[in-house]
Each structure stands twice: as C-alpha cells, then as structure tokens.
PDB file of C-alpha atoms in Angstrom:
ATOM      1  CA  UNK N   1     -50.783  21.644   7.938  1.00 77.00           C
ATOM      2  CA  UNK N   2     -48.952  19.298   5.996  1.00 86.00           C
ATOM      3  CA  UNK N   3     -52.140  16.937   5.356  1.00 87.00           C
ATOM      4  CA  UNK N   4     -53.944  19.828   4.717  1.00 87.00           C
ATOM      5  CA  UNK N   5     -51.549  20.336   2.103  1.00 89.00           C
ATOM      6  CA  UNK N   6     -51.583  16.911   0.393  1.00 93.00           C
ATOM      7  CA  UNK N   7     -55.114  17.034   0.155  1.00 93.00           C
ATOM      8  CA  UNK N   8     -54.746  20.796  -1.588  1.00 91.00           C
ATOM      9  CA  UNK N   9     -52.848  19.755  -3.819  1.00 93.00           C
ATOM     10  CA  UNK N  10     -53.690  16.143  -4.735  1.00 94.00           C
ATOM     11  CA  UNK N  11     -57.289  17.750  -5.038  1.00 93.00           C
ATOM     12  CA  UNK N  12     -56.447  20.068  -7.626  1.00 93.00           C
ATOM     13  CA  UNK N  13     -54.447  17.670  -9.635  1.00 94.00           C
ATOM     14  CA  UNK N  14     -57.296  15.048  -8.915  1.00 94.00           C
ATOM     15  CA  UNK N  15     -60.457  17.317  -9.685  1.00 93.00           C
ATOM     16  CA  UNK N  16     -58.905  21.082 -10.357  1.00 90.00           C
ATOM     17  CA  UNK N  17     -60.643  22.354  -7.592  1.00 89.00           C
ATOM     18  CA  UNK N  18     -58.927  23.606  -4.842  1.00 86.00           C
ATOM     19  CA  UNK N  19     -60.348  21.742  -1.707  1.00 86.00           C
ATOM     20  CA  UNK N  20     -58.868  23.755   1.136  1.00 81.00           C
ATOM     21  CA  UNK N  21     -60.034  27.148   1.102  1.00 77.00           C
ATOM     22  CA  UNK N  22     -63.084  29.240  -0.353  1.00 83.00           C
ATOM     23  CA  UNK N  23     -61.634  32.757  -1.169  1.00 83.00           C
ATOM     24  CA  UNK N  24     -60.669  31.762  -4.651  1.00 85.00           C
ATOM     25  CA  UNK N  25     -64.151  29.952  -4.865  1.00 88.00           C
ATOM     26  CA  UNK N  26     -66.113  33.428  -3.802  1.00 89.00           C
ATOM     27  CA  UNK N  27     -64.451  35.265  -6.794  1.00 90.00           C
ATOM     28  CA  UNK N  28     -65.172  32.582  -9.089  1.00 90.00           C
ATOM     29  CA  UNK N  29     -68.729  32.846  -8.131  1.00 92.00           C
ATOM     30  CA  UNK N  30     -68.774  35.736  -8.637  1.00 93.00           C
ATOM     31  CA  UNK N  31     -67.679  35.365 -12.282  1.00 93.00           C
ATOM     32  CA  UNK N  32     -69.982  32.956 -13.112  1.00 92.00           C
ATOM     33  CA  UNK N  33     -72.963  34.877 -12.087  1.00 94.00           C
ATOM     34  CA  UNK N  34     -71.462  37.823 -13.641  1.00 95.00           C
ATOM     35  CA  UNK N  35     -71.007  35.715 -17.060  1.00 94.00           C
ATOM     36  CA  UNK N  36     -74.446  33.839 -16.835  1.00 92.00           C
ATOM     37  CA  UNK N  37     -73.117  30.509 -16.202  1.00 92.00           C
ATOM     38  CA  UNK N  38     -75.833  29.592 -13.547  1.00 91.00           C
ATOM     39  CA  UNK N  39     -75.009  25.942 -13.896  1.00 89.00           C
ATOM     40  CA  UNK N  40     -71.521  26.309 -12.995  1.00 89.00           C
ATOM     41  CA  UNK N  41     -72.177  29.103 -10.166  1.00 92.00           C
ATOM     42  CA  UNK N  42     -74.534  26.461  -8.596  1.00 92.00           C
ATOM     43  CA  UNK N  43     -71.505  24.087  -8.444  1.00 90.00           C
ATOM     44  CA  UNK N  44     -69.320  26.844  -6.756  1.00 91.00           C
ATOM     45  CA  UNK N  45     -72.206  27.967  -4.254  1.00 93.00           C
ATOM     46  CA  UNK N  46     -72.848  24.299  -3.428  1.00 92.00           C
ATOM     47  CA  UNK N  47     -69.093  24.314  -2.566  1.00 91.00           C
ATOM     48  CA  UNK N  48     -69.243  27.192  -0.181  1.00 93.00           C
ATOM     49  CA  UNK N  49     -72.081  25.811   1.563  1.00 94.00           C
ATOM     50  CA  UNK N  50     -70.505  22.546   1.821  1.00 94.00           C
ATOM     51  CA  UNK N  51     -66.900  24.452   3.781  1.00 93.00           C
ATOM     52  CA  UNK N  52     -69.417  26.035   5.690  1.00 93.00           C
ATOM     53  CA  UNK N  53     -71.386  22.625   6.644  1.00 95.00           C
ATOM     54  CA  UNK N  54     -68.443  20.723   7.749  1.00 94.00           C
ATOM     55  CA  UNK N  55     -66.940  23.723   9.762  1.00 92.00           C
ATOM     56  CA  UNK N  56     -70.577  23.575  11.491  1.00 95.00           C
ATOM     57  CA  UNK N  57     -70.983  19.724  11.877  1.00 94.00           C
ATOM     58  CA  UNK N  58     -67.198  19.989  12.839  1.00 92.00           C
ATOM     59  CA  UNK N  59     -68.372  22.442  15.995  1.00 90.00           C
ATOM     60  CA  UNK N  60     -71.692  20.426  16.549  1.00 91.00           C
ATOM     61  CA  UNK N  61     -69.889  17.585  17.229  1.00 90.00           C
ATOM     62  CA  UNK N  62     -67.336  19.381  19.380  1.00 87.00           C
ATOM     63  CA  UNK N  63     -70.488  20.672  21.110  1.00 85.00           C
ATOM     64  CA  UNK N  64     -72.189  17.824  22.190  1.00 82.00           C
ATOM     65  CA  UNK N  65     -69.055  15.890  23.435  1.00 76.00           C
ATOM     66  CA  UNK N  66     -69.836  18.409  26.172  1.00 73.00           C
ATOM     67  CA  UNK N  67     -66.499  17.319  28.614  1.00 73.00           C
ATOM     68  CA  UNK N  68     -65.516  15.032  26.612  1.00 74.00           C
ATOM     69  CA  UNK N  69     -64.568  17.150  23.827  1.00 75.00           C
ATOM     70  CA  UNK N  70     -61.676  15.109  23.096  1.00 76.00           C
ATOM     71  CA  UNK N  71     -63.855  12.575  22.053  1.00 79.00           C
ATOM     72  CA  UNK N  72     -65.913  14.915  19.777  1.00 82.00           C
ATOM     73  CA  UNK N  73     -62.538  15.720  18.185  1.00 86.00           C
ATOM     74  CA  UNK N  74     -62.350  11.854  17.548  1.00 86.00           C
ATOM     75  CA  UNK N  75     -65.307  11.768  15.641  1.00 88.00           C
ATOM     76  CA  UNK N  76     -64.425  14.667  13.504  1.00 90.00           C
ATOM     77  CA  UNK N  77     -61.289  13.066  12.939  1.00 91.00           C
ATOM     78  CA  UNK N  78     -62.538   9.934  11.723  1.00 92.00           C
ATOM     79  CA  UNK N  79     -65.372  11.122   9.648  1.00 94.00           C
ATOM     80  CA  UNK N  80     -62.903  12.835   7.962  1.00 95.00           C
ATOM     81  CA  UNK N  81     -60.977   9.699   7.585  1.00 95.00           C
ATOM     82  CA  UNK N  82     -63.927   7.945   6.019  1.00 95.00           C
ATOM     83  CA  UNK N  83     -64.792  10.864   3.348  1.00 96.00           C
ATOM     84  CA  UNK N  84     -60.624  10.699   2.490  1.00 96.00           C
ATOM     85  CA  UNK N  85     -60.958   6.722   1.954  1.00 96.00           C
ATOM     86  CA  UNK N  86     -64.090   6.849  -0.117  1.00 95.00           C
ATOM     87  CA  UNK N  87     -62.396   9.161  -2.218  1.00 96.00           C
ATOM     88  CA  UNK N  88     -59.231   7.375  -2.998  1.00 95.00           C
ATOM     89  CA  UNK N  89     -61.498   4.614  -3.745  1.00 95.00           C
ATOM     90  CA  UNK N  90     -63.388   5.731  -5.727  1.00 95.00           C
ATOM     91  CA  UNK N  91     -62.104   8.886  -7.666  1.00 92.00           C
ATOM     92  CA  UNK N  92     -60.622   6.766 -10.549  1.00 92.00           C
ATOM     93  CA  UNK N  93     -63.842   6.905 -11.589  1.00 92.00           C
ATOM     94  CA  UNK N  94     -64.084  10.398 -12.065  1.00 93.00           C
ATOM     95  CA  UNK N  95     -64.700  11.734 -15.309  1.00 91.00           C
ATOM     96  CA  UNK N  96     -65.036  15.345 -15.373  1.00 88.00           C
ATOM     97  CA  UNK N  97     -68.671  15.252 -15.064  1.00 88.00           C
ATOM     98  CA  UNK N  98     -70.559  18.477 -13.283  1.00 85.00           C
ATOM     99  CA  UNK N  99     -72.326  15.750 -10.939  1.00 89.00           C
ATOM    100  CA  UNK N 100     -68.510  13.980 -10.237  1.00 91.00           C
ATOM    101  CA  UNK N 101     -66.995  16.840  -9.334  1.00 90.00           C
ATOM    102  CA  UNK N 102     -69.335  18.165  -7.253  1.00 88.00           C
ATOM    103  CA  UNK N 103     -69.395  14.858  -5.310  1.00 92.00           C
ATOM    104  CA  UNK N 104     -65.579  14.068  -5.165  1.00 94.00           C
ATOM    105  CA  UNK N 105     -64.323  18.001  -4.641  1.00 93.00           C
ATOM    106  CA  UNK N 106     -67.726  18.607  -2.223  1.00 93.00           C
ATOM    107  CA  UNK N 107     -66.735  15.782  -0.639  1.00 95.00           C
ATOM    108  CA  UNK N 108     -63.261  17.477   0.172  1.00 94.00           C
ATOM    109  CA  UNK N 109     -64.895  21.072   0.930  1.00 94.00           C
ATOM    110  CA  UNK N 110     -66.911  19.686   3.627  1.00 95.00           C
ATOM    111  CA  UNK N 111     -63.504  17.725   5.370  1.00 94.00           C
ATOM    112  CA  UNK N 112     -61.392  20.628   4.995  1.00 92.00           C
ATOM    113  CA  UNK N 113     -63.934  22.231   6.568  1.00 92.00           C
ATOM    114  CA  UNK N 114     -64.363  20.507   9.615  1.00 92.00           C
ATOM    115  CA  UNK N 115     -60.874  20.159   9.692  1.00 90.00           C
ATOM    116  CA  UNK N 116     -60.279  23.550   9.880  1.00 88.00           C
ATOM    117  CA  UNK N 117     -63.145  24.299  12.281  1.00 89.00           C
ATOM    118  CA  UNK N 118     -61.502  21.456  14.602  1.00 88.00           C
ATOM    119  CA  UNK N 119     -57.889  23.163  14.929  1.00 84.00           C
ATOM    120  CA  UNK N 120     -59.364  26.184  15.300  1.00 83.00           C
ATOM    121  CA  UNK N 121     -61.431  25.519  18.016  1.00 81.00           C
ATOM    122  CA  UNK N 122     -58.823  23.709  20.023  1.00 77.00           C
ATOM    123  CA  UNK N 123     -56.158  26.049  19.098  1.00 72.00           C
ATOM    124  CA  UNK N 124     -58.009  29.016  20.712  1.00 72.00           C
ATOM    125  CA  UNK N 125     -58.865  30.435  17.360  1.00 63.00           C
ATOM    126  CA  UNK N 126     -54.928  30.878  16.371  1.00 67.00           C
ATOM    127  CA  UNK N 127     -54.310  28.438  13.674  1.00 70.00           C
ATOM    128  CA  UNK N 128     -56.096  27.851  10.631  1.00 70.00           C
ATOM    129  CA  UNK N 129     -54.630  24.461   9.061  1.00 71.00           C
ATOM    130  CA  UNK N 130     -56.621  24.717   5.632  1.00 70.00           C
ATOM    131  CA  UNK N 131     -55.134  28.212   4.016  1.00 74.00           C
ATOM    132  CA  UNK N 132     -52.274  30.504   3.973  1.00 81.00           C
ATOM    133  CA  UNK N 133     -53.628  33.795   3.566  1.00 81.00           C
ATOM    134  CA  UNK N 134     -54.010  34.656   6.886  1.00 80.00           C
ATOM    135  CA  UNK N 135     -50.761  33.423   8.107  1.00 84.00           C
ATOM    136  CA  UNK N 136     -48.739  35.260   5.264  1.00 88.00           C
ATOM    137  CA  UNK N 137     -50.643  38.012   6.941  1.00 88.00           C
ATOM    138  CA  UNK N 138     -49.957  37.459  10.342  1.00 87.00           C
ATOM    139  CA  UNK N 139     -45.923  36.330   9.750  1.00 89.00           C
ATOM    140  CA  UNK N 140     -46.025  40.219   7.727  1.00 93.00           C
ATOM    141  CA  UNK N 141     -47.253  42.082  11.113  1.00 91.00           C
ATOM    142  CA  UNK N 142     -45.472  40.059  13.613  1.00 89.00           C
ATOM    143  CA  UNK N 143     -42.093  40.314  11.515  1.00 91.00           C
ATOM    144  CA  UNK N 144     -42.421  44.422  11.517  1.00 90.00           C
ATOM    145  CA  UNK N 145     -43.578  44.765  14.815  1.00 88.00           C
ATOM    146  CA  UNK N 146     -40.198  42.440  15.197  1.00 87.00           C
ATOM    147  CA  UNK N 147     -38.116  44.981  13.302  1.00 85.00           C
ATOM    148  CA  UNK N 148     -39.687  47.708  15.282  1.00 84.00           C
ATOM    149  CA  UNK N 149     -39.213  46.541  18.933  1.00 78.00           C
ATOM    150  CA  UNK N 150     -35.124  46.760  18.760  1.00 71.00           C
ATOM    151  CA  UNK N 151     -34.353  43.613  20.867  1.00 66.00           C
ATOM    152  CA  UNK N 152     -36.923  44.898  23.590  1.00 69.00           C
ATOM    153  CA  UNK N 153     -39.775  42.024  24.658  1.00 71.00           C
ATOM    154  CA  UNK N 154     -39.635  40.366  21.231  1.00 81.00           C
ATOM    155  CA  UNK N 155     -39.109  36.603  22.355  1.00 83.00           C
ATOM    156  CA  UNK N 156     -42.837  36.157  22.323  1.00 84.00           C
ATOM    157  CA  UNK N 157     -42.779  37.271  19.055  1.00 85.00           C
ATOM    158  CA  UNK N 158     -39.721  35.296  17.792  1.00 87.00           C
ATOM    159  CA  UNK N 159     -42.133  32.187  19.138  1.00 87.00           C
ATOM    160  CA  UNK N 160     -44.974  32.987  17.035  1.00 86.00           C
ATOM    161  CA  UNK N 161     -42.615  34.103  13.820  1.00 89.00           C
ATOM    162  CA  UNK N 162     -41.290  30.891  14.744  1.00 90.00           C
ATOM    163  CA  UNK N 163     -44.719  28.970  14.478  1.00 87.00           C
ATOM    164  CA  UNK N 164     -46.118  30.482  11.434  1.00 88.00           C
ATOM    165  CA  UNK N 165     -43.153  29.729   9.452  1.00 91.00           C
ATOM    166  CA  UNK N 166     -43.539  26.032  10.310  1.00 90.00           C
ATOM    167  CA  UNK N 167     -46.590  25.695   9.518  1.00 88.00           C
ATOM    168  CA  UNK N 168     -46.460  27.627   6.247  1.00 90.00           C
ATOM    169  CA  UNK N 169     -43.261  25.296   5.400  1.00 92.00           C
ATOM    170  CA  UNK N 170     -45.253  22.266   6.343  1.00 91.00           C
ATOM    171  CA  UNK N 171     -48.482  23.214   4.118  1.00 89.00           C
ATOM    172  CA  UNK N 172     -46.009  23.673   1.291  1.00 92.00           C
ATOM    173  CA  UNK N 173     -44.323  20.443   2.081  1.00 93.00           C
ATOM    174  CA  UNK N 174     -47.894  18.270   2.220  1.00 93.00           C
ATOM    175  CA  UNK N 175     -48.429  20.357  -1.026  1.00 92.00           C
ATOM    176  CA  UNK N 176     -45.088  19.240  -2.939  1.00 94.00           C
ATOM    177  CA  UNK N 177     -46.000  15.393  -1.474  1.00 95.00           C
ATOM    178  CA  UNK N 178     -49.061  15.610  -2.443  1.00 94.00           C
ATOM    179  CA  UNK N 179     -48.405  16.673  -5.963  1.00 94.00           C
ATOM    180  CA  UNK N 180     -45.318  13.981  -6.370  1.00 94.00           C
ATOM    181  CA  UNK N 181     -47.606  11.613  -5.117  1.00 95.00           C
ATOM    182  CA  UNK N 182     -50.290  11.895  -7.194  1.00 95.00           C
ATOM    183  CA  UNK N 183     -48.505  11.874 -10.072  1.00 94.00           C
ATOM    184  CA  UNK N 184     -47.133   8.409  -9.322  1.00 94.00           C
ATOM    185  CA  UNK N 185     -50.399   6.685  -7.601  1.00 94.00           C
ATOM    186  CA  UNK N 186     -53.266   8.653  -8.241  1.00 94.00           C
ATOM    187  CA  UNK N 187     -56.070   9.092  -6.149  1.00 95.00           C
ATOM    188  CA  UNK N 188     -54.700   6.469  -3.869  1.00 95.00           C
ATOM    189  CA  UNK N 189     -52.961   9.481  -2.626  1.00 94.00           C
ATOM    190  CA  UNK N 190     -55.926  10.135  -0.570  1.00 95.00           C
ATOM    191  CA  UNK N 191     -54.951   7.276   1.449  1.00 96.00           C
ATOM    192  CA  UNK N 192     -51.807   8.766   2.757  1.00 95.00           C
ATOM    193  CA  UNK N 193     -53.691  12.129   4.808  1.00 93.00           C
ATOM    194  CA  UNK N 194     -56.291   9.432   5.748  1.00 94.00           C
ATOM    195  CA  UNK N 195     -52.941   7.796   7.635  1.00 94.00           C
ATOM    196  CA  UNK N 196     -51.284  10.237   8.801  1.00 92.00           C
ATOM    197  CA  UNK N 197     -54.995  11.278  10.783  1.00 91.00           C
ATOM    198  CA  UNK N 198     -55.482   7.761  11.470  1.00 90.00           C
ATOM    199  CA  UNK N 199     -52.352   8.039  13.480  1.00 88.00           C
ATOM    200  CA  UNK N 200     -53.133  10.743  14.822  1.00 83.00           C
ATOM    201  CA  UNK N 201     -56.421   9.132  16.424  1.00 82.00           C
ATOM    202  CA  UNK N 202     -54.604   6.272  17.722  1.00 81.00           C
ATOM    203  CA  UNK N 203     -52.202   8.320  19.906  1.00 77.00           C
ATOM    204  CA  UNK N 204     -54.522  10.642  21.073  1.00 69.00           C
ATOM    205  CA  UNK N 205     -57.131   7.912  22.215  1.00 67.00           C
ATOM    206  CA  UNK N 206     -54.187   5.713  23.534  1.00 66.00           C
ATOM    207  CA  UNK N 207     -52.711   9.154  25.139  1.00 62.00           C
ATOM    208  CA  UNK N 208     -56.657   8.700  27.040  1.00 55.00           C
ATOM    209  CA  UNK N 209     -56.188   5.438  28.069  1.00 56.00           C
ATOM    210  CA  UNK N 210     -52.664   5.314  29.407  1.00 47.00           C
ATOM    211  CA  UNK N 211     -53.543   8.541  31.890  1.00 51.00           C
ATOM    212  CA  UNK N 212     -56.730   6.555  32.699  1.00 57.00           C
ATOM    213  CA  UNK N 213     -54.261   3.892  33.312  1.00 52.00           C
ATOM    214  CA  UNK N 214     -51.846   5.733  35.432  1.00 52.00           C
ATOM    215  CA  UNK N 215     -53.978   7.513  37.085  1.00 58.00           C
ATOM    216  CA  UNK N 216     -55.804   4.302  38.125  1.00 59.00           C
ATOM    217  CA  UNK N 217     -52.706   2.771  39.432  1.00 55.00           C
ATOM    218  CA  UNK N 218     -51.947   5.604  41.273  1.00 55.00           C
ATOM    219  CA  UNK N 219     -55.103   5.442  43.214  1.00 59.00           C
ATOM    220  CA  UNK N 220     -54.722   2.103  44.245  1.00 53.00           C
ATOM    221  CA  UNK N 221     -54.009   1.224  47.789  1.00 56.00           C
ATOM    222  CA  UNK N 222     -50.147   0.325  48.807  1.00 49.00           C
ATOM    223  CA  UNK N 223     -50.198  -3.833  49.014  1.00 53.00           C
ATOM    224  CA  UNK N 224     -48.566  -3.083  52.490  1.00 53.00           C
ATOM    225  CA  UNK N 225     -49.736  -0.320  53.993  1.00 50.00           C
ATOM    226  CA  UNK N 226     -52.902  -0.053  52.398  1.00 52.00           C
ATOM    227  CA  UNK N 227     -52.873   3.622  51.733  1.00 50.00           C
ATOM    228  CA  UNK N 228     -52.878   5.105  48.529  1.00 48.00           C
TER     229      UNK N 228
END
C-alpha cells in the first residue's frame, strides 16, 4: 500500500491523473460523453481498458506459472518495475500533450492494475493495494459489528480492524512521500516504488533459493552414518 501510494500521488502531481483507481475515471467519462468531448472521453476509456489489461495480463501470467506461481508473481513484479523506470526516465519530457498523457498516465493504469490484480489474487481476494474505497468500507462494517458484539468473539475482528487501518495509514503515508518527493526530484520519484518492488523481488526469489538450499542440505546423507 504504501508504493501504491507514491505512485498515486506522484502521478497526479506528475500528469493529474490519478493512476491507482478507475471510479473517479468512470464518472469523468461519463462527463465527457455527456458534454461532447469525444476526444477527451477516448483518453479516459483508453484508461479503463488499460486497468483492466494489466489486471488481466497480471492473472495471465499468474496463470501460466501453473505451480510455480511464485514465479509468475516475479514477472508481474518486474514488468511493473520496468514500466515505473521508463517513466521516471522519461516523464521530464512530458508536456501536457493528449498523446503524453495517455502514454505516461496509461502507462501507470496498466501497473496499478496488475498490481492490484497480483495482491488480490494471492491475498485470497481480501486486499486491494491500489484504492481506499473499499477498505473505508470494510473498516465502517467491521468497526460496528465491533461495537455491537460487547466483548463477545471480537478478536478476529480487532485483527482485521487492525489490518485495514495499516494499510489505509500506509497508502496515506506512500501518498504524503510521494507528494514531498516529487516536489523535490520530480519524476525521478518513480524510481523510489520501482525500489522498494525491486526489493521486494530480491527477498522473495532469495526466500526460494535459501529453502531450496536448506531443504537440499537436509536431504543429504549423514558423512557418518550415511542416512539422511
């Protein structure tokens, strides 16, 4: 949540587009049909499209891994990585242009999407990383039906109370980073989500390797008795 929030915000300062959800992008449609602005609706509707395409190219990936889905969760991870990169490079040379900001904020759309396809997925369908709305929702109904149990079965859910206020505070934190970051190095901001899931890669994939590891030398025969 809290990349997902650096690359909210540092998108909308960046492009004024929010990049991590498409509610707000559904009304504006919506307007611009209303209004006649075909030009501008296109923009929007290639946006939605684009959410959609990386939440499905998120879950084809996922797909094909097969067993090794942790692997598939690489890929996503790293594509994502790349589109963040090329972005930061390349956004100062953005100029406000219908064509740019389709590119640079599409570009975003499509990440967010797979990104939030990805944690969904492996979540279980619990967390979305890319958008509050739902969570404000949930945190609502689990905090009432809190107030209503009168200390009867409620530490399951204390724990998810608990979890939806971190990851609300932790969107709002990538958010305020974002922002303060932008402001001092524009779109090189992009670069810091880009580390923070390049990190992320490298300990899950070395997470792989050392159980391979362990699990190897665990296998292995005793040097004296020869028994494993």
């Amino acid at each position: 949540m809290f990349y997902s929030g650096i690359v909210n915000a540092a998108g909308f300062f960046a492009f004024a587009v929010l990049t991590t959800n498409v509610t707000g992008h559904a009304a504006l449609l919506a307007h611009k049909l209303a209004t006649g602005d075909l030009r501008a609706a296109r923009m929007v509707g290639l946006w939605l499209i684009l959410f959609l395409a990386g939440a499905f190219f998120s879950s084809f990936l996922t797909g094909k891994a097969g067993k090794n889905k942790r692997w598939g969760n690489v890929a996503c991870i790293v594509i994502e990585i790349i589109i963040l990169l090329q972005v930061g490079s390349f956004g100062s040379s953005f100029d406000q242009s219908i064509i740019k900001t389709e590119l640079f904020a599409g570009s975003l759309l499509f990440a967010m999407g797979m990104q939030n396809a990805l944690v969904s997925t492996i979540s279980g369908y619990v967390v979305r990383t890319t958008h509050l709305t739902g969570m404000f929702t949930d945190l609502g109904i689990d905090l009432y039906t809190l107030a209503a149990a009168h200390g009867k079965n409620v530490d399951h859910v204390k724990k998810k109370v608990t979890l939806r206020l971190v990851i609300i505070a932790f969107f709002l934190a990538g958010g305020i980073a974002g922002g303060y970051v932008f402001l001092r190095y524009q779109y090189f901001t992009f670069y810091l989500p880009a580390a923070i899931l390049a990190i992320a890669v490298f300990y899950d994939v070395f997470r792989i390797r050392l159980f391979k590891w362990m699990r190897r030398i665990r296998t292995m025969p005793h040097p004296r008795t020869g028994i494993s």
